[in-house]
Structure formats: structure tokens, C-alpha cells
Short mmCIF file of C-alpha atoms and ligand atoms in Angstrom, two decimals:
data_model
loop_
_atom_site.label_atom_id
_atom_site.label_comp_id
_atom_site.label_asym_id
_atom_site.label_seq_id
_atom_site.Cartn_x
_atom_site.Cartn_y
_atom_site.Cartn_z
CA MET V 778 123.53 161.42 96.64
CA ALA V 779 122.52 160.55 100.21
CA PHE V 780 119.86 161.45 102.75
CA ASP V 781 119.51 165.02 104.04
CA GLU V 782 118.78 166.05 107.62
CA ASN V 783 115.08 165.36 107.01
CA GLY V 784 115.80 161.86 105.78
CA ARG V 785 115.02 162.73 102.18
CA PRO V 786 117.24 161.63 99.27
CA ALA V 787 119.30 164.65 98.16
CA PHE V 788 122.65 165.70 96.71
CA LEU V 789 124.81 166.64 99.68
CA LEU V 790 127.99 168.68 99.88
CA GLN V 791 131.04 166.48 100.21
CA GLY V 792 134.36 167.27 101.85
CA LYS V 793 136.37 170.18 100.50
CA PRO V 794 138.67 168.91 97.74
CA ARG V 795 142.42 169.52 97.91
CA ALA V 796 145.18 169.27 95.33
CA LEU V 797 147.00 165.94 95.24
CA ARG V 798 150.68 166.04 96.17
CA THR V 799 152.87 165.14 93.18
CA GLU V 800 153.80 161.75 94.61
CA GLU V 801 150.17 160.95 95.31
CA VAL V 802 149.30 161.15 91.61
CA SER V 803 151.25 157.99 90.77
CA GLN V 804 149.58 156.22 93.69
CA ILE V 805 146.21 157.13 92.18
CA VAL V 806 147.38 155.80 88.82
CA GLY V 807 148.23 152.54 90.56
CA VAL V 808 144.79 152.42 92.14
CA PHE V 809 143.15 152.76 88.72
CA ALA V 810 145.30 149.92 87.37
CA GLN V 811 144.38 147.73 90.34
CA ALA V 812 140.71 148.54 89.80
CA ALA V 813 141.05 147.41 86.18
CA ARG V 814 142.67 144.13 87.29
CA ASN V 815 139.91 143.64 89.84
CA ALA V 816 137.26 144.25 87.17
CA ARG V 817 138.81 141.60 84.93
CA GLU V 818 139.08 139.18 87.81
CA GLY V 819 135.43 139.86 88.57
CA GLY V 820 134.47 138.87 85.03
CA PHE V 821 134.19 142.21 83.21
CA ASP V 822 135.36 142.27 79.59
CA GLY V 823 137.16 145.57 80.06
CA VAL V 824 137.06 148.98 81.67
CA GLU V 825 136.28 152.51 80.59
CA ILE V 826 138.45 155.19 82.19
CA HIS V 827 136.11 158.00 83.19
CA GLY V 828 137.97 161.05 81.95
CA ALA V 829 134.84 163.13 81.32
CA ASN V 830 132.21 165.32 82.96
CA GLY V 831 134.35 167.08 85.55
CA TYR V 832 135.69 163.98 87.28
CA LEU V 833 139.31 163.65 88.38
CA HIS V 834 141.04 163.22 85.01
CA ASP V 835 138.98 166.01 83.48
CA GLN V 836 140.10 168.29 86.31
CA PHE V 837 143.75 167.67 85.38
CA ILE V 838 143.11 168.12 81.63
CA ASN V 839 141.30 171.45 82.05
CA GLY V 840 143.75 174.31 81.53
CA ALA V 841 141.71 176.82 83.54
CA LEU V 842 140.96 174.59 86.51
CA ASN V 843 144.37 172.93 86.72
CA THR V 844 146.69 175.48 88.36
CA ARG V 845 149.38 172.99 89.37
CA ASP V 846 153.02 174.01 89.03
CA ASP V 847 154.47 170.49 89.02
CA ARG V 848 154.76 168.07 86.08
CA TYR V 849 150.99 167.57 86.08
CA GLY V 850 150.07 171.20 85.37
CA GLY V 851 150.82 173.99 82.90
CA SER V 852 151.64 172.73 79.39
CA ILE V 853 149.32 170.46 77.43
CA ALA V 854 151.74 167.56 77.91
CA ASN V 855 151.73 168.13 81.66
CA ARG V 856 147.94 168.40 81.91
CA LEU V 857 147.53 165.18 79.91
CA ARG V 858 150.18 163.31 81.91
CA PHE V 859 147.87 161.93 84.60
CA THR V 860 145.33 160.68 82.05
CA LEU V 861 147.97 159.11 79.83
CA GLU V 862 149.78 157.54 82.78
CA THR V 863 146.44 156.06 83.84
CA ALA V 864 145.77 154.77 80.34
CA ASP V 865 149.27 153.27 80.13
CA ALA V 866 148.94 151.57 83.51
CA ILE V 867 145.58 150.07 82.60
CA VAL V 868 146.76 148.97 79.17
CA ASP V 869 149.72 147.27 80.90
CA ALA V 870 147.38 145.67 83.41
CA ILE V 871 144.63 144.31 81.17
CA GLY V 872 145.55 145.09 77.53
CA GLY V 873 144.67 147.94 75.19
CA GLU V 874 141.89 145.98 73.54
CA ARG V 875 140.11 145.94 76.91
CA THR V 876 140.66 149.61 77.72
CA GLY V 877 138.34 152.44 76.70
CA ILE V 878 138.13 156.05 77.86
CA ARG V 879 135.35 158.57 78.23
CA LEU V 880 136.06 162.25 77.54
CA SER V 881 133.97 165.41 77.37
CA PRO V 882 135.73 168.00 75.24
CA PHE V 883 134.01 171.40 75.58
CA GLY V 884 131.87 169.99 78.41
CA ARG V 885 130.86 172.45 81.13
CA TYR V 886 129.09 170.04 83.47
CA ASN V 887 130.25 170.11 87.09
CA GLU V 888 131.40 173.71 86.60
CA MET V 889 134.22 172.88 84.21
CA PRO V 890 135.48 176.20 82.83
CA ALA V 891 136.35 176.89 79.19
CA PHE V 892 140.08 177.20 78.51
CA ASP V 893 142.18 178.69 75.71
CA ASP V 894 143.73 175.68 74.01
CA GLU V 895 140.81 173.33 74.58
CA ALA V 896 140.66 171.91 71.04
CA GLU V 897 144.44 171.52 70.85
CA THR V 898 144.50 169.81 74.24
CA TYR V 899 141.92 167.23 73.21
CA LEU V 900 143.41 166.68 69.77
CA THR V 901 146.79 166.03 71.38
CA LEU V 902 145.11 163.61 73.76
CA ALA V 903 143.38 161.92 70.82
CA SER V 904 146.62 161.30 68.98
CA GLU V 905 148.39 160.11 72.13
CA LEU V 906 145.54 157.66 72.81
CA SER V 907 145.67 156.53 69.20
CA LYS V 908 149.32 155.55 69.64
CA ARG V 909 148.33 153.36 72.57
CA GLY V 910 145.85 151.34 70.51
CA ILE V 911 143.08 151.44 73.09
CA ALA V 912 139.72 149.87 72.30
CA TYR V 913 137.76 153.11 71.87
CA VAL V 914 137.13 156.70 72.90
CA HIS V 915 133.67 157.52 74.20
CA ILE V 916 132.70 161.18 73.97
CA SER V 917 130.12 162.45 76.39
CA ASP V 918 128.47 165.10 74.23
CA GLN V 919 126.91 167.64 76.59
CA THR V 920 125.47 169.89 73.90
CA ARG V 921 121.93 168.73 74.58
CA TRP V 922 122.28 169.11 78.35
CA ALA V 923 122.80 172.86 78.45
CA ASP V 924 122.30 175.85 76.18
CA ASP V 925 125.78 177.26 76.69
CA VAL V 926 127.60 174.09 75.63
CA SER V 927 128.72 173.51 72.08
CA ILE V 928 131.37 171.44 70.39
CA PRO V 929 132.95 173.57 67.63
CA LYS V 930 132.13 172.60 64.07
CA ASN V 931 134.77 170.30 62.60
CA PHE V 932 136.14 169.38 66.03
CA LEU V 933 134.80 165.83 65.93
CA GLN V 934 136.18 165.37 62.44
CA ALA V 935 139.60 166.56 63.60
CA PHE V 936 139.32 164.31 66.65
CA ARG V 937 138.62 161.34 64.41
CA SER V 938 141.64 162.09 62.28
CA ALA V 939 143.78 162.22 65.42
CA PHE V 940 142.29 159.13 67.08
CA ARG V 941 142.14 156.29 64.56
CA GLY V 942 140.16 153.80 66.68
CA PRO V 943 136.41 153.43 67.23
CA LEU V 944 134.54 156.48 68.49
CA ILE V 945 131.38 156.32 70.60
CA LEU V 946 129.08 159.33 71.08
CA ALA V 947 126.56 159.70 73.90
CA GLY V 948 124.13 162.40 74.97
CA GLY V 949 120.62 162.83 73.61
CA TYR V 950 120.84 160.25 70.85
CA LEU V 951 118.17 157.84 69.75
CA ARG V 952 117.66 155.82 66.59
CA ASP V 953 117.36 158.56 63.96
CA ASN V 954 119.94 161.09 65.12
CA GLY V 955 122.20 158.23 66.20
CA GLN V 956 121.99 156.57 62.81
CA ALA V 957 122.59 159.96 61.14
CA ALA V 958 125.75 160.46 63.23
CA ILE V 959 126.99 157.00 62.21
CA ASP V 960 126.07 157.49 58.55
CA SER V 961 127.86 160.84 58.38
CA GLY V 962 131.00 159.29 59.87
CA GLU V 963 130.80 161.36 63.06
CA ALA V 964 130.81 158.20 65.18
CA ASP V 965 131.09 154.43 64.93
CA LEU V 966 128.76 153.70 67.82
CA ILE V 967 126.08 155.53 69.79
CA ALA V 968 125.54 155.04 73.51
CA ILE V 969 122.06 155.58 74.92
CA GLY V 970 121.25 156.31 78.56
CA LYS V 971 117.89 157.62 79.71
CA PRO V 972 115.72 155.90 77.07
CA PHE V 973 117.28 152.61 78.21
CA ILE V 974 116.29 153.29 81.81
CA ALA V 975 112.64 153.61 80.79
CA ASN V 976 112.65 150.88 78.13
CA PRO V 977 114.26 147.60 79.16
CA ASP V 978 113.46 146.31 75.66
CA LEU V 979 114.75 149.45 73.93
CA VAL V 980 116.52 147.57 71.14
CA GLU V 981 113.38 145.66 70.20
CA ARG V 982 111.31 148.84 70.33
CA LEU V 983 113.70 150.75 68.08
CA ARG V 984 113.99 147.82 65.70
CA ASN V 985 110.19 147.52 65.38
CA ASN V 986 109.27 151.20 65.57
CA TRP V 987 107.28 150.57 68.73
CA PRO V 988 106.40 153.52 71.00
CA LEU V 989 108.73 154.33 73.89
CA ASN V 990 108.00 154.74 77.60
CA SER V 991 109.13 158.11 78.87
CA TRP V 992 111.51 158.26 81.80
CA ASP V 993 110.64 159.66 85.19
CA GLU V 994 113.48 161.86 86.41
CA ARG V 995 112.12 161.89 89.95
CA THR V 996 113.13 158.24 90.32
CA PHE V 997 116.63 158.52 88.82
CA TYR V 998 118.51 158.64 92.09
CA THR V 999 116.17 156.81 94.43
CA ALA V 1000 116.34 153.33 95.92
CA GLY V 1001 113.86 150.51 95.33
CA ALA V 1002 112.15 149.04 92.30
CA LYS V 1003 110.18 152.14 91.29
CA GLY V 1004 111.87 153.68 88.26
CA TYR V 1005 114.44 150.90 88.30
CA THR V 1006 112.86 147.58 87.38
CA ASP V 1007 109.19 148.50 86.97
CA TYR V 1008 109.11 149.94 83.44
CA GLY V 1009 107.12 147.56 81.28
CA VAL V 1010 108.19 145.83 78.10
CA CYS V 1011 106.14 145.81 74.90
CA ALA V 1012 104.01 142.69 74.68
C1 FMN K 2385 120.47 158.72 86.41
C2 FMN K 2385 121.71 159.09 85.64
C3 FMN K 2385 122.92 159.13 86.28
C4 FMN K 2385 124.07 159.47 85.58
N1 FMN K 2385 125.24 159.51 86.26
C5 FMN K 2385 126.37 159.85 85.61
C6 FMN K 2385 127.60 159.90 86.30
O1 FMN K 2385 127.68 159.64 87.50
N2 FMN K 2385 128.68 160.26 85.60
C7 FMN K 2385 128.62 160.55 84.28
O2 FMN K 2385 129.63 160.87 83.69
N3 FMN K 2385 127.48 160.49 83.58
C8 FMN K 2385 126.35 160.16 84.22
N4 FMN K 2385 125.18 160.12 83.53
C9 FMN K 2385 125.18 160.43 82.09
C10 FMN K 2385 125.24 159.13 81.29
O3 FMN K 2385 126.49 158.50 81.52
C11 FMN K 2385 125.11 159.34 79.79
O4 FMN K 2385 126.19 160.11 79.30
C12 FMN K 2385 123.87 160.03 79.39
O5 FMN K 2385 122.76 159.57 80.12
C13 FMN K 2385 123.67 159.76 77.90
O6 FMN K 2385 122.71 160.59 77.39
P1 FMN K 2385 121.19 160.10 77.16
O7 FMN K 2385 120.66 159.77 78.53
O8 FMN K 2385 120.58 161.34 76.58
O9 FMN K 2385 121.23 158.95 76.23
C14 FMN K 2385 124.01 159.77 84.20
C15 FMN K 2385 122.78 159.73 83.56
C16 FMN K 2385 121.64 159.39 84.26
C17 FMN K 2385 120.32 159.36 83.51
#
């Protein structure tokens, strides 16, 4: 997100991506670990590795997108290697209880293609993460973002059996469907995005059944107070 040639805020094309050289991958792992140390030093309680939504780790995990022929591509173990090395480095740096990870199994955002062993890949990742005792997994559920996205029935259940720690779900949840997901054992926690942008006192509103402000998408990626700090609170 930047300014286009007419000075208007817009999404702009970035540089053409290239494959990392094998030896660069471990440097990137080191950079993630340093970022986690920096976050702790800066006063954060912990960090969430962003392994979802088409970002770097997701690109390695995806069996259709990842065409590498080194130890970071091909088999499930190879495709998970970068993510697990990152998790290990961060756990070493700041402790497992301070390390979470965000994943988007079956997500198609940012043009992530479907791949054959998608469920098996993520279930393997879940059990590997479980062994590491990290604080939580946070699933970015894209099923309400796009019509062609769905998480297969029973997948979340299988994921929960494979990953024994706390599970967070995000994506189109509010009080009722969030509570239903918690009650049915689908998740331990629900993360809420857009309603929070528009309702600084969201917790109070949900607790008291007060009406909600609706969000204004036109202000999501703009600078200044409008759409950022000017949504009112309930009196
Ligand atoms: C303005 C805005 C920017 C976002 N940017 C990102 C992003 O850069 N990366 C990402 O993974 N998710 C991003 N998200 C998605 C949120 O992390 C979150 O998953 C989502 O908003 C949760 O769904 P909900 O808004 O329906 O509660 C963004 C959401 C909004 C509203």
C-alpha cells in the first residue's frame, strides 16, 4: 500500500519475487529469531509467526507453489522445514510459551493454489508444532472471505487432535458464532478483526448487547484519524 502516480493511496506492484538460495533460508530463520528477541526487548509478551495468508512461510508449505528441489521443497517434511526451523529458532530465543503461529490451511488468499496433500501437510505441521509446546496455533479461516474457499469437514477436529495446545480461530466471527465455535470444541479462543476497528469498546458492547458501529472499508488502508481513532464508544 503506497501512493500511485496520481498521489492516491493504492496497492502497488512490488519487485518481482525470486526463490531464496538454500543458504539464504537459514539467514532468514535467524532474522525471524532476532525479530522475536527485539520484540521481547521492546516489551512485547511474545510473538506470532505469520505462517498464513500467502506470506513467506505459507509459500514454502504450499505443495503446488513450492517447486524447490533442495531440502526445503518436495516432501512434506521438506516443505515444513523452513516453518519448523523458524519456530525452533524463536522458541530457543524467547521460549515456547511466548511463541504462537498463524496458519491458513485451505486458504486461497494471495493466489495460494490448492495442493494434493494439503490436509496431511497441515496435520503433520500440527503434530510437529505440538511437540514443540508452543503457546498456540491461530488459524486464519478464510471461508467467509471468498466463495471458493472451504475447510473440509472434520479437518479442524483432526487438527486439534494433532496439535494439543490452544487453538485460536479468526475470520468473520462475532459473539454468537464465536461462542458456538468455542462451545462445540472447534476452538479455545476467537480473534476478531474488523468489528474491533469500528468499535473501540467492542468487548463492552458484546457483553451488554449494545448495537455495533459498522466499519468503513474505504478507510482501512488510509492515513490519519478518519477510520482509525474516530469511531465512537457507547455512552
Ligand atoms: C485493514 C485490514 C488489514 C489486514 N491486514 C492483514 C495482513 O496484512 N495480513 C494478514 O494475514 N491478515 C490481515 N488482515 C486480516 C486480519 O488479520 C484478520 O484475520 C481478519 O480481519 C479477521 O477477520 P474479521 O475481520 O472478520 O474478524 C487484515 C484485516 C484488515 C481489516
